Amino acid sequence: MGFSNLFRKKTVQNILKEVEKNNADGHNSLGKHLTARDLTAFGIAAIVGAGIFSTIGKASSDGGPAVIFLFLFTALACSFAAFAYAEFASMVPVSGSAYTYSYVAFGELIAWIIGWALIMEYAIGNITVAISWSDYFTGLLESGGLHLPQWIQMDYLTASNGFTDATALMQGGKSFENLDAGLQDAYTAWTTSPVLGSFHFVADLPALFIIVLITALVYRGMKESRNASNLMVVVKLCVILLVIAVGVFYVDTDNWDPFAPNGVSGVLKGVSAVFFAYIGFDAISTTAEECKDPQKDLPKGMMWAIIICTVLYIAIALVLTGMVNYKFLNVGDPLAFVFEKLDLKWMSGIIAVSAVIAMASVLLVFQMGQPRIWMSMSRDGLLPKKFSRVHPRFKTPSFATVVTGFVVAIPALFLNLTMVTDLCSIGTLFAFVLVCAGVLVLQNKPNIPRGKFRTPYINSKYIVPVLLLAGIIYAFHFNEKATLEFINNTPQVNEPTTIVTSLNKDQTTEVYQFLIANDTENASANKTNDLEQILSEYHNDSDKYAKVVESLPIDASLKFETGFALFKHKIPMYIFLVVLLGLTVWSWRQNLSLIPLLGLVCCLYMMAELSVWNWIYFFIWLLIGLAIYFGYSRKNSKLNFNQE
């Protein structure tokens, strides 16, 4: 078997023929129930969730009212990718999403890689949403007077890490009452949990409950899932419109001044969080085989979902930043928070209920998408035949759905929310990049059957080089300081919390005594033993803070991030810049289509904004996938048998 076989491709004609032969192989066809309206509702169900009920608060706190431009940028990037998805879905109207499209454009190995990445996207995305749902659900129970023990409503990693950080901060003089609420909960969960030897039993049981419930619904049938999704979408849209309608009367336009308090960097700081708010529209493409008219309805469903959600996000962001100052919005439940702050507790209760519904609808769409990816890979022989088994009565991929339930439920008990959010984002962005690249690869190839929808063609030959030149001028003329610091790898001062949590007990005492002895006016004025608070008071003046940190009697590695420890976080951005130069040359030579090229660039940029650790974890996941491919999938591929 030669190297070229790794990139053997499927043709669109063969894919469509295989679908017709599924009944003969015992793979019953999926039921066709979905219209453009249903697809739009699925898109809204997937998109309107954690973003509008949670991450919008942090993004608004970083960027101020100008965060609306971040929502516009992210919506534009997702729209570019949606054009590419819609073109492929129109060309290849079967289940499988980006996996199937990559099989046509790039060949088997790349298709396997993207399929494996999509498995991570949906599995990790489901875990993320389940954990978020658990947080809202337990909060709702507590507001009703029912208090669950902390150790059954928190994941293991959050409790363990939170206990370590809380212990370090209290060692530095901070009282338990002054700890962040999340650290208090983590400390309580860890110290009150049942212990077996040295193992603490901390597990998110509400997350397990919702996953089991949603998996059962998805197993039961597409029609039932569609009806449940549509109902939940109606409920949460009504609540969001109510929030806008009530909140607009409490908007104080003075809160919109300054509009961009932290500049462009402040707005872009929340790019990953806001992108997570849009994840889900691509899940629509996994249902292509269950659409009544996929070539017409899929493009409509994707575009309308993105447009409607963007309008809602912008309206909510303007209302939130108008009701209260942006500085107060760095909370986990910003919608409920602003109404509670204005003493409208009845609205807070309504929002809490709708958040629980919103999270459940997102989980429903994500839990529906992953089994269909596995089913498509199984049909091609890349996974065991059981994964493509369709239930004779319910017309759903039954075995794959059950396995998905286990794959999501078990990690949800133990994994950290931040980790899974970033992993979900990088897996999704990687899929977007390959789908956009796939459209570019196929744009000039003959003998490719085209669907009813095709991305409008705009020649990028001159536009992309001009945009690149404009970016260089901006970087070195308008943002010179940050650009030179990036290039020169200028040492960065650690945050107060980072410094304090990295000290042992003796170092903590030494640093505290040093600050008091050297006349730290803030410390003497506040009479506090809280080391983290003392350092934070200097943090408002960056130059003064840097001088104070530099004088501390501890090792420089605890005070600054320098050398390779700092440079490694810039590696993703350097990868982006190198690829950007290559794409510019490619666009000049091949007259590439502008829209999918911009989608590729925007999504790759957002990948570069994620930390290097997410890239490393993602790379490890891909290595595991490659081991499975070369150990099982390559020799069992149907293309392998066809060529023998």
Short mmCIF file of C-alpha atoms in Angstrom, two decimals, residues 276-509:
data_model
loop_
_atom_site.label_atom_id
_atom_site.label_comp_id
_atom_site.label_asym_id
_atom_site.label_seq_id
_atom_site.Cartn_x
_atom_site.Cartn_y
_atom_site.Cartn_z
CA PHE A 276 -17.49 29.99 21.49
CA ALA A 277 -20.81 31.84 21.49
CA TYR A 278 -21.16 31.07 17.76
CA ILE A 279 -20.11 27.43 17.83
CA GLY A 280 -22.90 25.18 16.71
CA PHE A 281 -24.10 26.48 13.36
CA ASP A 282 -21.90 23.89 11.64
CA ALA A 283 -23.78 21.11 13.44
CA ILE A 284 -26.65 21.82 11.05
CA SER A 285 -24.60 20.35 8.20
CA THR A 286 -24.49 16.94 9.92
CA THR A 287 -28.25 16.64 9.31
CA ALA A 288 -27.99 17.00 5.51
CA GLU A 289 -29.29 13.48 4.92
CA GLU A 290 -32.37 14.19 7.02
CA CYS A 291 -33.35 17.37 5.13
CA LYS A 292 -36.24 17.38 2.69
CA ASP A 293 -34.27 19.63 0.29
CA PRO A 294 -30.69 19.92 1.61
CA GLN A 295 -29.28 21.79 -1.40
CA LYS A 296 -31.76 24.60 -0.91
CA ASP A 297 -32.51 24.56 2.81
CA LEU A 298 -29.05 24.06 4.38
CA PRO A 299 -27.56 27.35 3.12
CA LYS A 300 -30.70 29.22 4.17
CA GLY A 301 -30.74 27.61 7.63
CA MET A 302 -27.08 28.43 8.35
CA MET A 303 -27.23 32.04 7.18
CA TRP A 304 -30.48 32.90 8.91
CA ALA A 305 -29.26 31.34 12.17
CA ILE A 306 -26.07 33.43 12.14
CA ILE A 307 -27.88 36.66 11.18
CA ILE A 308 -30.61 36.29 13.83
CA CYS A 309 -28.13 35.39 16.57
CA THR A 310 -25.78 38.27 15.69
CA VAL A 311 -28.62 40.80 15.89
CA LEU A 312 -29.63 39.36 19.28
CA TYR A 313 -26.03 39.40 20.59
CA ILE A 314 -25.49 43.03 19.57
CA ALA A 315 -28.80 44.16 21.06
CA ILE A 316 -28.10 42.34 24.33
CA ALA A 317 -24.54 43.75 24.50
CA LEU A 318 -25.80 47.33 24.02
CA VAL A 319 -28.53 46.88 26.63
CA LEU A 320 -26.17 45.31 29.19
CA THR A 321 -23.45 47.95 28.81
CA GLY A 322 -26.13 50.65 28.89
CA MET A 323 -27.83 49.38 32.06
CA VAL A 324 -24.62 49.16 34.13
CA ASN A 325 -21.01 50.22 33.65
CA TYR A 326 -18.99 47.68 31.67
CA LYS A 327 -16.56 47.29 34.61
CA PHE A 328 -19.18 45.37 36.61
CA LEU A 329 -20.02 42.79 33.95
CA ASN A 330 -17.23 40.26 34.56
CA VAL A 331 -19.65 37.76 36.11
CA GLY A 332 -20.87 34.31 35.13
CA ASP A 333 -24.53 35.32 34.80
CA PRO A 334 -24.50 38.90 33.40
CA LEU A 335 -28.16 39.00 32.34
CA ALA A 336 -29.47 38.00 35.75
CA PHE A 337 -26.81 40.18 37.43
CA VAL A 338 -27.84 43.49 35.81
CA PHE A 339 -31.51 43.05 36.68
CA GLU A 340 -30.69 42.01 40.23
CA LYS A 341 -28.44 45.06 40.55
CA LEU A 342 -31.39 47.23 39.48
CA ASP A 343 -33.63 45.40 41.99
CA LEU A 344 -35.70 43.63 39.32
CA LYS A 345 -35.49 40.20 40.92
CA TRP A 346 -38.51 38.83 39.05
CA MET A 347 -36.59 39.27 35.81
CA SER A 348 -33.56 37.50 37.29
CA GLY A 349 -35.72 34.46 38.03
CA ILE A 350 -37.12 34.36 34.49
CA ILE A 351 -33.61 34.62 33.05
CA ALA A 352 -32.34 31.79 35.26
CA VAL A 353 -35.10 29.47 34.03
CA SER A 354 -34.50 30.40 30.39
CA ALA A 355 -30.73 29.83 30.80
CA VAL A 356 -31.43 26.24 31.89
CA ILE A 357 -33.65 25.75 28.80
CA ALA A 358 -31.07 27.40 26.51
CA MET A 359 -28.26 25.14 27.69
CA ALA A 360 -30.44 22.05 27.21
CA SER A 361 -31.24 23.04 23.62
CA VAL A 362 -27.54 23.56 22.79
CA LEU A 363 -26.70 20.16 24.25
CA LEU A 364 -29.48 18.59 22.17
CA VAL A 365 -28.02 19.86 18.87
CA PHE A 366 -24.44 18.97 19.76
CA GLN A 367 -25.43 15.52 21.03
CA MET A 368 -27.28 15.00 17.77
CA GLY A 369 -24.27 15.94 15.61
CA GLN A 370 -21.55 13.61 16.86
CA PRO A 371 -23.26 10.23 16.19
CA ARG A 372 -23.79 11.29 12.58
CA ILE A 373 -20.06 11.97 12.16
CA TRP A 374 -19.28 8.50 13.54
CA MET A 375 -21.94 6.97 11.33
CA SER A 376 -20.37 8.50 8.21
CA MET A 377 -16.88 7.32 9.18
CA SER A 378 -18.25 3.84 9.85
CA ARG A 379 -19.96 3.72 6.47
CA ASP A 380 -16.55 4.33 4.90
CA GLY A 381 -15.00 1.49 6.91
CA LEU A 382 -12.87 3.81 9.05
CA LEU A 383 -14.75 2.80 12.20
CA PRO A 384 -16.42 -0.54 13.10
CA LYS A 385 -19.69 -1.32 11.34
CA LYS A 386 -21.74 -0.97 14.53
CA PHE A 387 -21.34 2.81 14.45
CA SER A 388 -23.37 3.05 11.23
CA ARG A 389 -26.25 0.94 12.55
CA VAL A 390 -29.56 2.80 12.16
CA HIS A 391 -32.45 1.94 14.47
CA PRO A 392 -35.19 0.27 12.37
CA ARG A 393 -37.98 2.12 14.18
CA PHE A 394 -36.52 5.44 15.31
CA LYS A 395 -34.36 5.97 12.17
CA THR A 396 -31.42 7.29 14.22
CA PRO A 397 -27.80 6.06 14.48
CA SER A 398 -28.60 4.09 17.64
CA PHE A 399 -25.26 2.53 18.66
CA ALA A 400 -23.28 5.70 17.90
CA THR A 401 -25.78 7.75 19.96
CA VAL A 402 -25.38 5.50 23.00
CA VAL A 403 -21.58 5.56 22.74
CA THR A 404 -21.72 9.36 22.45
CA GLY A 405 -23.66 9.47 25.70
CA PHE A 406 -20.91 7.55 27.51
CA VAL A 407 -18.08 9.53 25.87
CA VAL A 408 -19.62 12.81 27.02
CA ALA A 409 -21.07 11.79 30.39
CA ILE A 410 -17.97 10.30 32.02
CA PRO A 411 -15.52 13.18 31.33
CA ALA A 412 -18.21 15.73 32.28
CA LEU A 413 -18.01 14.44 35.85
CA PHE A 414 -14.35 15.36 36.20
CA LEU A 415 -13.06 17.83 33.55
CA ASN A 416 -12.42 21.55 34.00
CA LEU A 417 -14.73 23.99 32.15
CA THR A 418 -11.99 26.33 30.90
CA MET A 419 -9.94 23.47 29.45
CA VAL A 420 -12.84 21.91 27.57
CA THR A 421 -14.07 25.29 26.26
CA ASP A 422 -10.72 26.06 24.62
CA LEU A 423 -10.35 22.52 23.26
CA CYS A 424 -13.81 22.75 21.74
CA SER A 425 -12.91 26.07 20.12
CA ILE A 426 -9.65 24.85 18.56
CA GLY A 427 -11.28 21.68 17.20
CA THR A 428 -14.10 23.69 15.66
CA LEU A 429 -11.80 26.31 14.16
CA PHE A 430 -9.61 23.59 12.67
CA ALA A 431 -12.70 22.12 10.98
CA PHE A 432 -13.66 25.56 9.64
CA VAL A 433 -10.15 26.09 8.26
CA LEU A 434 -10.19 22.79 6.34
CA VAL A 435 -13.69 23.30 4.97
CA CYS A 436 -12.75 26.77 3.65
CA ALA A 437 -9.52 25.34 2.22
CA GLY A 438 -11.53 22.53 0.61
CA VAL A 439 -13.67 25.01 -1.34
CA LEU A 440 -10.49 26.75 -2.53
CA VAL A 441 -8.92 23.45 -3.64
CA LEU A 442 -12.01 22.43 -5.62
CA GLN A 443 -12.88 25.84 -7.09
CA ASN A 444 -11.15 25.31 -10.44
CA LYS A 445 -11.35 21.52 -10.71
CA PRO A 446 -13.46 20.15 -13.57
CA ASN A 447 -15.87 17.23 -13.28
CA ILE A 448 -17.04 18.22 -9.78
CA PRO A 449 -20.86 18.14 -9.59
CA ARG A 450 -22.09 21.47 -8.26
CA GLY A 451 -25.17 21.90 -6.10
CA LYS A 452 -27.78 24.62 -6.27
CA PHE A 453 -25.73 26.87 -3.96
CA ARG A 454 -22.27 28.20 -4.76
CA THR A 455 -20.25 30.83 -2.91
CA PRO A 456 -20.17 34.13 -4.87
CA TYR A 457 -16.79 34.48 -6.59
CA ILE A 458 -14.63 37.54 -5.92
CA ASN A 459 -11.02 37.42 -7.14
CA SER A 460 -8.65 37.79 -4.17
CA LYS A 461 -5.48 38.27 -6.25
CA TYR A 462 -5.08 41.96 -5.48
CA ILE A 463 -7.34 42.36 -2.45
CA VAL A 464 -5.43 40.02 -0.09
CA PRO A 465 -1.97 41.60 -0.68
CA VAL A 466 -3.47 45.05 -0.11
CA LEU A 467 -5.11 43.89 3.13
CA LEU A 468 -1.80 42.35 4.26
CA LEU A 469 0.05 45.61 3.55
CA ALA A 470 -2.60 47.56 5.48
CA GLY A 471 -2.15 45.20 8.44
CA ILE A 472 1.63 45.71 8.42
CA ILE A 473 1.22 49.51 8.35
CA TYR A 474 -1.23 49.36 11.25
CA ALA A 475 1.05 47.10 13.31
CA PHE A 476 4.18 49.21 12.95
CA HIS A 477 2.63 52.68 12.85
CA PHE A 478 -0.45 52.65 15.07
CA ASN A 479 0.41 49.73 17.36
CA GLU A 480 4.21 50.01 17.39
CA LYS A 481 4.83 49.35 21.11
CA ALA A 482 2.87 46.09 21.26
CA THR A 483 4.32 44.92 17.94
CA LEU A 484 7.94 45.52 19.00
CA GLU A 485 7.30 43.84 22.38
CA PHE A 486 5.98 40.82 20.49
CA ILE A 487 8.96 40.67 18.12
CA ASN A 488 11.60 41.34 20.81
CA ASN A 489 9.97 38.92 23.28
CA THR A 490 9.98 41.64 25.95
CA PRO A 491 9.59 40.16 29.49
CA GLN A 492 6.06 40.40 30.90
CA VAL A 493 5.27 41.07 34.57
CA ASN A 494 3.15 38.35 36.21
CA GLU A 495 -0.27 39.17 37.62
CA PRO A 496 -0.63 39.54 41.43
CA THR A 497 -2.62 36.31 41.78
CA THR A 498 -0.05 34.41 39.69
CA ILE A 499 2.78 35.64 41.90
CA VAL A 500 1.05 34.91 45.21
CA THR A 501 -0.15 31.42 44.26
CA SER A 502 3.36 30.43 43.13
CA LEU A 503 4.99 31.26 46.50
CA ASN A 504 5.60 28.86 49.35
CA LYS A 505 4.89 29.86 52.94
CA ASP A 506 8.37 31.23 53.70
CA GLN A 507 8.47 33.23 50.45
CA THR A 508 5.02 34.66 51.19
CA THR A 509 6.14 35.89 54.60
#
